[in-house]
Coordinates of C-alpha atoms and ligand atoms in Angstrom, one line a residue:
M1 CA -25.9 10.9 -24.2
K2 CA -26.0 14.5 -23.5
K3 CA -28.8 15.3 -21.0
A4 CA -30.2 18.7 -20.1
P5 CA -29.4 18.6 -16.4
R6 CA -25.9 17.3 -16.9
A7 CA -25.2 19.8 -19.6
L8 CA -26.5 22.6 -17.3
L9 CA -24.5 21.5 -14.3
A10 CA -21.4 21.0 -16.5
A11 CA -21.7 24.6 -17.4
V12 CA -22.2 25.9 -14.0
V13 CA -19.1 23.9 -12.8
A14 CA -16.9 24.9 -15.7
L15 CA -17.8 28.8 -15.2
S16 CA -16.8 28.4 -11.7
I17 CA -13.6 26.8 -12.5
A18 CA -12.3 27.7 -16.0
P19 CA -13.8 28.9 -19.3
L20 CA -15.4 25.9 -21.0
S21 CA -13.4 25.7 -24.3
S22 CA -15.7 23.4 -26.3
T23 CA -19.1 21.7 -26.0
A24 CA -17.0 18.4 -25.2
Q25 CA -18.9 15.8 -23.3
I26 CA -17.4 15.9 -20.0
G27 CA -19.8 14.4 -17.8
P28 CA -21.0 13.7 -15.2
H29 CA -23.5 11.0 -16.9
W30 CA -26.0 11.6 -14.3
D31 CA -28.3 8.6 -15.5
T32 CA -25.6 6.1 -15.2
I33 CA -24.4 7.7 -12.0
A34 CA -27.6 7.2 -10.5
K35 CA -27.5 3.4 -11.3
I36 CA -23.9 3.3 -9.9
R37 CA -25.0 5.1 -6.5
E38 CA -28.1 2.7 -6.2
E39 CA -26.2 -0.4 -6.9
G40 CA -23.4 0.5 -4.6
L41 CA -25.2 2.2 -1.8
Q42 CA -28.3 -0.1 -1.4
R43 CA -26.6 -3.6 -2.6
S44 CA -23.0 -3.1 -1.7
Q45 CA -20.7 -6.0 -1.6
V46 CA -17.6 -4.0 -0.4
M47 CA -17.5 -5.4 3.0
D48 CA -18.0 -9.0 2.0
I49 CA -15.2 -8.8 -0.4
A50 CA -12.8 -6.9 2.1
G51 CA -13.9 -9.4 4.9
Y52 CA -13.0 -12.6 2.7
I53 CA -9.5 -10.9 1.9
V54 CA -8.9 -10.0 5.6
D55 CA -10.5 -12.9 7.3
V56 CA -9.9 -15.8 5.1
L57 CA -6.9 -15.0 3.0
G58 CA -4.9 -13.2 5.7
A59 CA -1.4 -11.6 5.3
R60 CA -0.3 -11.2 1.7
L61 CA 3.4 -10.9 1.5
T62 CA 4.7 -10.6 -2.0
N63 CA 6.3 -13.9 -3.3
S64 CA 5.0 -15.9 -0.3
E65 CA 2.9 -19.1 -0.4
H66 CA 0.2 -16.9 1.4
M67 CA 0.0 -14.5 -1.4
K68 CA 0.0 -17.3 -4.3
R69 CA -3.0 -18.6 -2.6
A70 CA -4.6 -15.1 -2.1
Q71 CA -4.0 -14.2 -5.8
A72 CA -5.7 -17.6 -6.9
W73 CA -8.7 -16.4 -5.2
A74 CA -8.5 -12.9 -6.7
K75 CA -8.3 -14.5 -10.2
D76 CA -11.3 -16.5 -9.2
K77 CA -13.2 -13.5 -7.8
M78 CA -12.7 -11.4 -10.9
E79 CA -13.9 -14.3 -13.2
K80 CA -16.9 -14.8 -11.0
L81 CA -17.5 -11.0 -11.4
G82 CA -17.7 -11.3 -15.1
L83 CA -14.4 -9.8 -15.9
V84 CA -12.5 -11.0 -19.0
N85 CA -8.8 -11.6 -20.0
V86 CA -8.1 -12.3 -16.2
A87 CA -4.6 -13.3 -15.3
V88 CA -2.1 -13.7 -12.7
E89 CA 0.6 -11.9 -14.5
P90 CA 4.4 -12.5 -13.3
F91 CA 6.4 -9.1 -13.5
M92 CA 9.9 -10.0 -12.1
D93 CA 12.2 -12.6 -10.6
Y94 CA 11.6 -11.8 -6.8
G95 CA 13.9 -13.9 -4.7
M96 CA 13.0 -16.7 -2.5
T97 CA 9.4 -17.2 -1.0
W98 CA 9.3 -16.6 2.7
D99 CA 6.5 -17.5 5.0
N100 CA 6.4 -17.4 8.8
E101 CA 4.9 -20.6 10.0
Y102 CA 5.2 -20.4 13.8
F103 CA 6.3 -17.8 16.3
S104 CA 6.0 -17.8 20.1
L105 CA 7.7 -15.4 22.5
H106 CA 7.4 -15.4 26.2
L107 CA 9.4 -13.5 29.1
L108 CA 10.4 -16.0 31.7
E109 CA 12.3 -13.6 34.2
P110 CA 11.7 -11.5 36.3
D111 CA 8.0 -12.7 35.8
Y112 CA 6.3 -14.9 33.5
Q113 CA 4.4 -12.8 30.7
P114 CA 3.3 -13.8 27.2
M115 CA 4.7 -11.3 24.8
T116 CA 3.6 -9.6 21.5
G117 CA 5.6 -9.5 18.3
F118 CA 6.6 -11.0 15.1
P119 CA 9.6 -11.7 13.1
L120 CA 10.8 -9.5 10.4
T121 CA 10.6 -10.9 6.9
H122 CA 13.6 -12.6 5.3
T123 CA 15.1 -13.7 8.7
P124 CA 16.0 -17.1 9.7
G125 CA 13.9 -19.0 12.5
T126 CA 15.4 -20.2 15.7
N127 CA 17.0 -23.7 16.3
G128 CA 13.9 -24.9 18.0
K129 CA 12.7 -23.4 21.3
V130 CA 15.5 -21.2 22.9
A131 CA 15.5 -19.9 26.4
C132 CA 18.1 -17.2 26.9
A133 CA 19.2 -13.9 28.7
A134 CA 18.1 -10.6 27.0
V135 CA 20.9 -7.9 27.0
I136 CA 21.1 -4.3 25.8
A137 CA 23.6 -3.6 23.1
D138 CA 23.0 -0.2 21.8
V139 CA 25.6 0.0 19.0
Q140 CA 25.5 2.9 17.0
T141 CA 29.2 3.7 15.9
R142 CA 32.1 1.5 15.3
A143 CA 33.7 2.5 18.3
D144 CA 30.8 1.1 20.3
L145 CA 31.4 -2.5 19.0
A146 CA 34.6 -2.9 21.3
K147 CA 32.3 -2.5 24.4
F148 CA 30.2 -5.5 23.3
K149 CA 32.9 -7.9 22.1
G150 CA 32.7 -11.3 23.6
K151 CA 29.8 -10.4 25.7
L152 CA 26.9 -11.3 23.5
K153 CA 27.1 -15.2 23.0
G154 CA 23.9 -17.0 23.5
V155 CA 21.8 -13.9 24.1
A156 CA 18.8 -12.2 22.7
V157 CA 20.1 -8.5 22.0
L158 CA 17.8 -5.5 22.4
A159 CA 19.3 -3.5 19.6
S160 CA 17.1 -0.3 19.7
P161 CA 16.6 2.4 22.3
P162 CA 13.3 2.3 24.2
L163 CA 10.5 4.3 22.6
A164 CA 8.2 6.8 24.3
V165 CA 4.6 5.3 23.8
S166 CA 2.4 8.1 22.3
Q167 CA -1.2 8.2 24.0
A168 CA -2.1 11.0 21.9
A169 CA -4.2 9.1 19.3
L170 CA -5.9 7.1 21.9
A171 CA -6.7 10.2 24.2
Q172 CA -7.7 12.6 21.2
G173 CA -9.2 10.1 18.7
V174 CA -8.6 10.4 15.0
S175 CA -10.1 13.3 13.3
R176 CA -11.5 13.2 9.6
L177 CA -10.4 16.1 7.2
T178 CA -12.3 19.1 8.1
D179 CA -13.8 21.7 5.5
E180 CA -10.7 24.0 6.8
D181 CA -8.3 21.0 6.0
L182 CA -9.7 20.6 2.5
R183 CA -9.7 24.3 1.7
K184 CA -5.8 24.5 2.7
L185 CA -5.2 21.6 0.4
E186 CA -6.9 23.2 -2.5
E187 CA -5.3 26.7 -1.7
N188 CA -1.7 25.0 -1.7
V189 CA -1.0 25.7 -5.4
I190 CA 2.7 26.1 -5.4
P191 CA 4.6 22.8 -6.0
P192 CA 6.8 22.2 -2.8
A193 CA 10.5 23.0 -3.3
P194 CA 12.6 19.7 -4.0
R195 CA 13.9 18.2 -0.9
P196 CA 17.8 18.9 -0.2
T197 CA 20.2 16.1 -0.8
P198 CA 20.8 14.5 2.1
P199 CA 24.5 14.7 3.4
P200 CA 26.6 11.5 2.7
P201 CA 26.3 8.8 5.6
N202 CA 28.5 9.3 8.5
P203 CA 31.1 6.3 7.8
D204 CA 31.6 5.9 11.7
V205 CA 27.9 5.2 12.1
L206 CA 26.9 1.4 11.6
K207 CA 24.3 0.6 9.2
A208 CA 21.3 -1.6 10.5
D209 CA 22.7 -4.7 8.5
E210 CA 26.4 -4.2 9.9
K211 CA 24.9 -4.2 13.5
I212 CA 23.3 -7.5 12.7
A213 CA 26.2 -9.1 11.2
F214 CA 28.4 -7.8 14.4
F215 CA 25.7 -9.7 16.7
K216 CA 25.7 -12.7 14.5
A217 CA 29.4 -12.9 14.6
E218 CA 29.4 -12.6 18.4
G219 CA 27.2 -15.5 18.6
A220 CA 23.9 -13.8 19.7
V221 CA 20.6 -15.9 19.0
A222 CA 18.2 -13.2 18.2
V223 CA 17.6 -9.5 18.0
F224 CA 14.7 -7.5 19.5
Q225 CA 13.8 -4.1 17.9
C226 CA 10.9 -1.7 18.5
E227 CA 9.7 1.0 16.3
G228 CA 6.6 3.2 16.0
G229 CA 5.7 4.1 19.6
R230 CA 2.0 3.5 19.3
P231 CA 0.3 1.7 22.2
G232 CA 0.2 -2.0 21.9
V233 CA 1.1 -1.8 18.2
V234 CA 4.0 -3.8 16.4
T235 CA 5.4 -2.3 13.6
G236 CA 8.0 -4.2 11.3
F237 CA 9.2 -4.8 7.8
A238 CA 12.3 -6.6 6.5
R239 CA 15.7 -7.7 7.4
P240 CA 18.0 -4.8 7.0
G241 CA 19.8 -4.8 3.8
T242 CA 17.2 -6.5 1.6
K243 CA 16.8 -3.5 -0.5
D244 CA 20.4 -3.8 -1.4
D245 CA 20.6 -7.5 -2.1
K246 CA 21.8 -8.0 -5.7
D247 CA 19.8 -11.2 -5.9
K248 CA 17.0 -9.7 -3.9
W249 CA 15.7 -11.6 -0.7
S250 CA 18.2 -14.3 -1.3
R251 CA 18.1 -17.5 0.6
E252 CA 21.9 -17.3 1.6
K253 CA 21.5 -13.9 3.1
T254 CA 18.5 -14.6 5.0
L255 CA 20.0 -17.9 6.5
D256 CA 23.2 -16.0 7.1
S257 CA 21.3 -13.3 9.4
L258 CA 19.8 -13.6 12.8
P259 CA 16.2 -14.0 13.9
I260 CA 15.0 -10.4 14.2
V261 CA 11.8 -10.0 16.4
A262 CA 9.8 -6.6 16.6
V263 CA 7.8 -6.4 19.8
T264 CA 5.5 -3.9 21.3
P265 CA 6.8 -0.8 22.7
E266 CA 5.5 -1.6 26.2
H267 CA 7.2 -5.0 26.2
Y268 CA 10.4 -3.8 24.9
N269 CA 10.5 -0.9 27.2
R270 CA 9.8 -3.3 30.4
M271 CA 12.8 -5.3 29.4
V272 CA 14.9 -2.3 29.0
R273 CA 13.9 -1.0 32.3
V274 CA 14.5 -4.1 34.3
L275 CA 18.0 -4.6 32.6
K276 CA 18.9 -1.1 33.7
R277 CA 18.0 -1.8 37.1
G278 CA 20.8 -4.6 37.0
L279 CA 18.4 -7.4 37.1
P280 CA 18.4 -10.3 34.5
V281 CA 15.8 -10.7 31.9
K282 CA 15.1 -14.0 30.5
V283 CA 13.0 -14.7 27.3
E284 CA 11.9 -17.9 25.5
I285 CA 11.5 -17.7 21.5
E286 CA 10.6 -20.1 18.9
I287 CA 10.5 -19.0 15.1
R288 CA 10.0 -21.3 12.3
N289 CA 10.2 -19.7 8.8
R290 CA 9.5 -21.5 5.4
I291 CA 12.4 -20.2 2.9
G292 CA 12.0 -21.0 -0.6
E293 CA 14.7 -23.0 -2.6
K294 CA 14.8 -21.1 -5.9
V295 CA 14.0 -17.7 -7.1
G296 CA 10.2 -17.1 -7.6
K297 CA 8.4 -14.7 -9.8
A298 CA 6.1 -12.1 -8.3
A299 CA 3.0 -11.3 -9.9
N300 CA 0.1 -8.8 -10.5
V301 CA -3.6 -9.8 -10.9
L302 CA -5.6 -8.0 -13.7
G303 CA -9.1 -8.5 -15.1
E304 CA -11.2 -6.4 -17.8
I305 CA -14.5 -5.0 -18.5
P306 CA -14.1 -4.7 -22.2
G307 CA -14.8 -1.5 -23.9
T308 CA -17.2 -1.1 -27.0
D309 CA -16.2 1.3 -30.0
L310 CA -12.9 2.4 -28.4
R311 CA -12.0 -0.9 -26.6
D312 CA -8.2 -0.7 -27.5
E313 CA -8.1 2.4 -25.2
V314 CA -7.7 1.7 -21.3
V315 CA -8.9 3.3 -18.2
M316 CA -7.4 1.6 -15.1
I317 CA -8.3 1.3 -11.6
G318 CA -6.7 -0.7 -8.8
A319 CA -4.6 -1.0 -5.6
H320 CA -2.1 -3.2 -4.1
F321 CA -2.9 -6.5 -3.0
D322 CA 0.3 -7.3 -1.2
S323 CA 1.0 -6.5 2.3
W324 CA 3.4 -6.9 5.0
H325 CA 3.3 -10.2 6.9
A326 CA 2.1 -9.7 10.6
S327 CA -1.6 -9.0 9.9
P328 CA -3.9 -9.1 7.0
N329 CA -3.5 -5.2 6.5
A330 CA -7.1 -4.5 6.3
S331 CA -6.4 -0.9 5.5
D332 CA -3.2 -1.2 3.7
D333 CA -4.4 -2.2 1.1
A334 CA -7.1 -5.0 1.4
S335 CA -9.6 -1.9 1.5
G336 CA -8.2 -0.6 -1.7
C337 CA -8.5 -3.9 -3.5
A338 CA -12.0 -4.5 -2.2
V339 CA -13.1 -1.0 -3.4
A340 CA -11.6 -1.8 -6.9
L341 CA -13.2 -5.1 -6.9
E342 CA -16.5 -3.5 -5.7
A343 CA -16.5 -0.8 -8.5
A344 CA -16.0 -3.5 -11.1
R345 CA -18.9 -5.6 -9.6
I346 CA -21.0 -2.2 -9.6
L347 CA -20.3 -1.8 -13.4
K348 CA -21.0 -5.2 -14.3
A349 CA -24.3 -5.3 -12.2
I350 CA -25.9 -2.2 -13.9
G351 CA -24.7 -3.5 -17.3
A352 CA -22.4 -0.4 -18.0
A353 CA -21.1 -0.6 -21.5
P354 CA -17.9 1.5 -21.4
R355 CA -16.5 2.8 -24.6
R356 CA -13.0 2.3 -23.4
T357 CA -11.9 -0.9 -21.7
I358 CA -11.7 -0.7 -17.7
R359 CA -9.0 -2.7 -16.5
V360 CA -8.8 -3.6 -12.7
A361 CA -5.1 -4.1 -11.4
L362 CA -4.2 -5.7 -8.0
W363 CA -0.6 -5.1 -7.8
G364 CA 2.2 -7.2 -6.2
G365 CA 5.4 -5.8 -4.8
E366 CA 4.0 -2.4 -3.7
E367 CA 5.4 -2.6 -0.1
Q368 CA 9.0 -3.3 -1.1
G369 CA 9.0 -0.4 -3.7
I370 CA 6.1 -0.3 -6.0
F371 CA 7.7 -3.0 -8.1
G372 CA 4.5 -4.7 -9.6
S373 CA 3.1 -1.2 -11.0
Q374 CA 6.7 -0.2 -12.2
E375 CA 7.3 -3.3 -14.0
Y376 CA 3.7 -3.5 -15.5
V377 CA 4.0 0.1 -16.9
R378 CA 7.5 -0.7 -18.2
Q379 CA 6.3 -3.8 -19.9
H380 CA 3.0 -2.7 -21.1
F381 CA 3.3 1.0 -21.8
G382 CA 7.1 2.0 -21.9
N383 CA 8.6 5.5 -21.0
P384 CA 9.4 8.2 -23.5
K385 CA 12.0 9.4 -21.2
D386 CA 13.8 6.1 -21.3
P387 CA 15.4 5.2 -24.7
K388 CA 15.8 1.6 -23.6
N389 CA 12.1 1.3 -23.0
P390 CA 10.4 3.3 -25.9
P391 CA 6.5 3.8 -25.6
T392 CA 4.5 1.1 -27.0
P393 CA 1.6 1.3 -29.2
A394 CA -0.6 1.0 -25.8
Y395 CA 1.1 4.3 -24.7
E396 CA -0.9 6.5 -26.6
K397 CA -4.2 4.7 -26.2
F398 CA -3.9 4.8 -22.2
S399 CA -6.4 7.2 -20.6
A400 CA -5.7 7.3 -16.8
Y401 CA -5.1 5.2 -13.8
F402 CA -7.1 5.7 -10.4
N403 CA -5.6 4.3 -7.3
Q404 CA -6.6 3.7 -3.5
D405 CA -3.8 3.4 -0.9
Y406 CA -3.8 6.1 1.7
G407 CA -5.7 4.0 4.3
A408 CA -9.3 3.1 4.3
G409 CA -11.0 6.4 4.9
Q410 CA -13.4 8.1 2.7
Y411 CA -12.5 10.1 -0.6
R412 CA -12.9 13.8 -0.1
G413 CA -11.4 14.8 -3.4
I414 CA -8.4 14.0 -5.7
Y415 CA -4.7 15.0 -6.2
L416 CA -4.3 16.3 -9.7
Q417 CA -0.5 15.2 -9.6
G418 CA 0.4 18.5 -11.1
N419 CA -2.1 18.0 -14.2
E420 CA -4.0 21.1 -14.6
Y421 CA -5.7 19.9 -17.6
A422 CA -7.6 17.1 -15.6
R423 CA -9.1 19.9 -13.2
L424 CA -12.4 20.6 -15.1
L425 CA -13.1 17.0 -15.8
F426 CA -12.4 15.9 -12.3
A427 CA -14.4 18.8 -10.9
A428 CA -17.4 17.9 -12.9
W429 CA -17.3 14.1 -12.1
M430 CA -17.2 14.9 -8.5
E431 CA -20.5 17.1 -8.6
P432 CA -22.8 13.9 -8.1
F433 CA -21.0 13.1 -4.7
R434 CA -21.2 16.5 -2.9
D435 CA -23.4 14.7 -0.4
F436 CA -20.5 12.4 0.3
G437 CA -18.3 15.4 1.1
L438 CA -16.3 14.7 -2.1
T439 CA -15.2 18.3 -3.1
A440 CA -11.6 18.9 -3.0
V441 CA -9.3 19.2 -6.1
S442 CA -5.6 19.7 -5.0
I443 CA -2.9 20.3 -7.7
Q444 CA -0.4 18.8 -5.5
S445 CA 1.5 15.7 -6.2
V446 CA 1.7 12.6 -3.8
G447 CA 3.7 9.8 -3.8
S448 CA 4.7 6.4 -2.2
T449 CA 2.2 4.3 -4.1
D450 CA 1.3 2.8 -7.4
H451 CA -0.1 5.7 -9.4
V452 CA 3.5 7.0 -9.2
A453 CA 4.5 4.1 -11.6
F454 CA 2.2 5.8 -14.2
D455 CA 3.2 9.3 -13.3
Q456 CA 6.9 8.7 -13.8
A457 CA 6.2 7.4 -17.2
G458 CA 4.1 10.5 -18.3
L459 CA 0.8 8.6 -18.0
P460 CA -2.0 10.1 -16.0
G461 CA -2.1 8.4 -12.5
F462 CA -4.1 9.7 -9.6
Q463 CA -4.6 8.9 -5.9
F464 CA -7.8 10.2 -4.3
I465 CA -7.6 12.7 -1.2
Q466 CA -8.8 10.4 1.8
D467 CA -10.1 10.9 5.3
R468 CA -8.1 9.8 8.1
I469 CA -9.9 7.3 10.2
A470 CA -8.8 5.3 13.1
G471 CA -6.6 2.2 13.0
T472 CA -3.0 1.4 12.9
A473 CA -2.6 2.6 9.3
G474 CA -0.9 -0.6 8.1
H475 CA 2.5 -2.4 8.4
T476 CA 1.4 -3.7 11.7
N477 CA 0.2 -6.6 13.6
L478 CA -3.2 -4.9 14.2
D479 CA -4.7 -4.1 10.8
F480 CA -7.9 -6.1 10.7
L481 CA -11.5 -5.9 9.5
D482 CA -12.4 -3.9 12.7
T483 CA -10.3 -0.9 11.4
L484 CA -12.6 -0.6 8.2
S485 CA -15.6 1.7 8.1
P486 CA -18.1 0.0 5.7
E487 CA -19.9 3.5 4.8
D488 CA -16.4 5.0 3.8
L489 CA -15.7 2.1 1.5
M490 CA -19.2 1.7 0.0
K491 CA -18.8 5.3 -1.0
N492 CA -15.2 5.0 -2.3
A493 CA -16.3 2.1 -4.5
V494 CA -19.1 4.0 -5.9
V495 CA -16.9 6.9 -6.7
M496 CA -14.1 4.6 -8.2
A497 CA -17.0 3.0 -10.5
A498 CA -18.0 6.4 -11.3
F499 CA -14.6 7.8 -12.2
A500 CA -13.8 4.8 -14.2
Y501 CA -17.1 4.9 -16.1
E502 CA -16.7 8.6 -16.7
A503 CA -13.2 8.2 -17.9
A504 CA -14.2 5.3 -20.2
V505 CA -17.0 7.2 -22.0
S506 CA -15.8 10.7 -22.3
D507 CA -15.1 12.2 -25.8
A508 CA -11.3 12.3 -25.4
R509 CA -8.8 10.6 -23.0
I510 CA -7.7 12.2 -19.8
P511 CA -5.4 15.1 -21.0
R512 CA -1.6 14.6 -20.0
K513 CA 0.5 17.3 -18.3
L514 CA 3.7 18.3 -20.1
L515 CA 6.4 15.4 -20.1
K516 CA 9.3 16.7 -17.8
Ligands
ZN601 ZN1 -0.3 0.7 1.0

């Protein structure tokens, strides 16, 4: 296994970073990396995989009919790639399925105009086609409610303030990380101070779900909202209050709410300006949503390349398969799923024989709160900090999890997530990819995605440092295949395959930081 060039380079890398404590086999394994690079760069299928997910499967809201169809495809795809132990694995009761089946929105007055938008998830549809006046109702505090009492029957409410549309990204483009940006990331070695606890909410200020309840009680037929402020882009999530539902995403609370429609800032602002002139605005809306009848289980999709002599030890790679509902969310995170599947394809194609098992995970429930990965870690590995959920035998046998979920840009390095002991390994494993610009090792911890589920349980979980590239960054109506860069994703799949392989053949599992 130990080859002269590798050993030499490992020593050089080690000297430049930290004293090499032993002659441990830290990689890189140049002979296998050459095969991974050749397969992944000269015979890549990453865009074919991403294209199928985005163009054919479409949006993938957790616990929707769309998502079930997509997960059945993912299972079949993993089997075709030659993975074993492939399963769509349920992880928790997830409330009612919700699917938008039809949406139409038009401005009728002061002038006809088709409008761009979509309904928030877990909102009800309209009662057929509804033509109605639009009215501004900017209620923020309880005192504001009196102003609108008796004035909202049968109208569509413009509930949020108008937004300034930012042209900056259009005018200036989107810059990739510069060498200077990467240097700053590396130099930033002190963990940031914990965020101060926010002050308790002002009881006079209405919560979003309280506003909707008021509009409903007043007889409004729909609510318009607008967020994000990016030209032409509609950003929208779920009915306010869904996070607090005891029985999450319940049918009753969905039906008890109002149709809530997110629209582009330009269309929203036009309506506000006309109304502020004292002129009427009339719209026509029709929404049909399919709402399930009984609580369904959300699921993750998993598959494995079995290991050899250390097959009961596990290295994981993955991304979240679920998305918000208004577009296929190519960057968030179809791109990460395509990279993980392509990494597995590459390893199978070159006949890699990892010592540890490499497990691919396509998570569900990430967008509502990394539920899929958290439940997976809880059920499979446990957590030494949780007396009710003690570590399982698999906990010790776990090596590391590598995640992609910061858009579709190229990897430029990796965040150590506070784990100094992984620095030497990762610096060595990045060495064959200097030509990709993959150089930075940052000690910082990053959040908001599935590696956190592992990190919280004291298991090594990592997210790569990724270039910013053009696109809406997900959660919008405009995240399609066109925003993906084939070259970036080809390189990412090669790196993902290499990291999975190195972690699966190295002498030891990835060292862990001290459990806090
Ligand atoms: Zn994401």
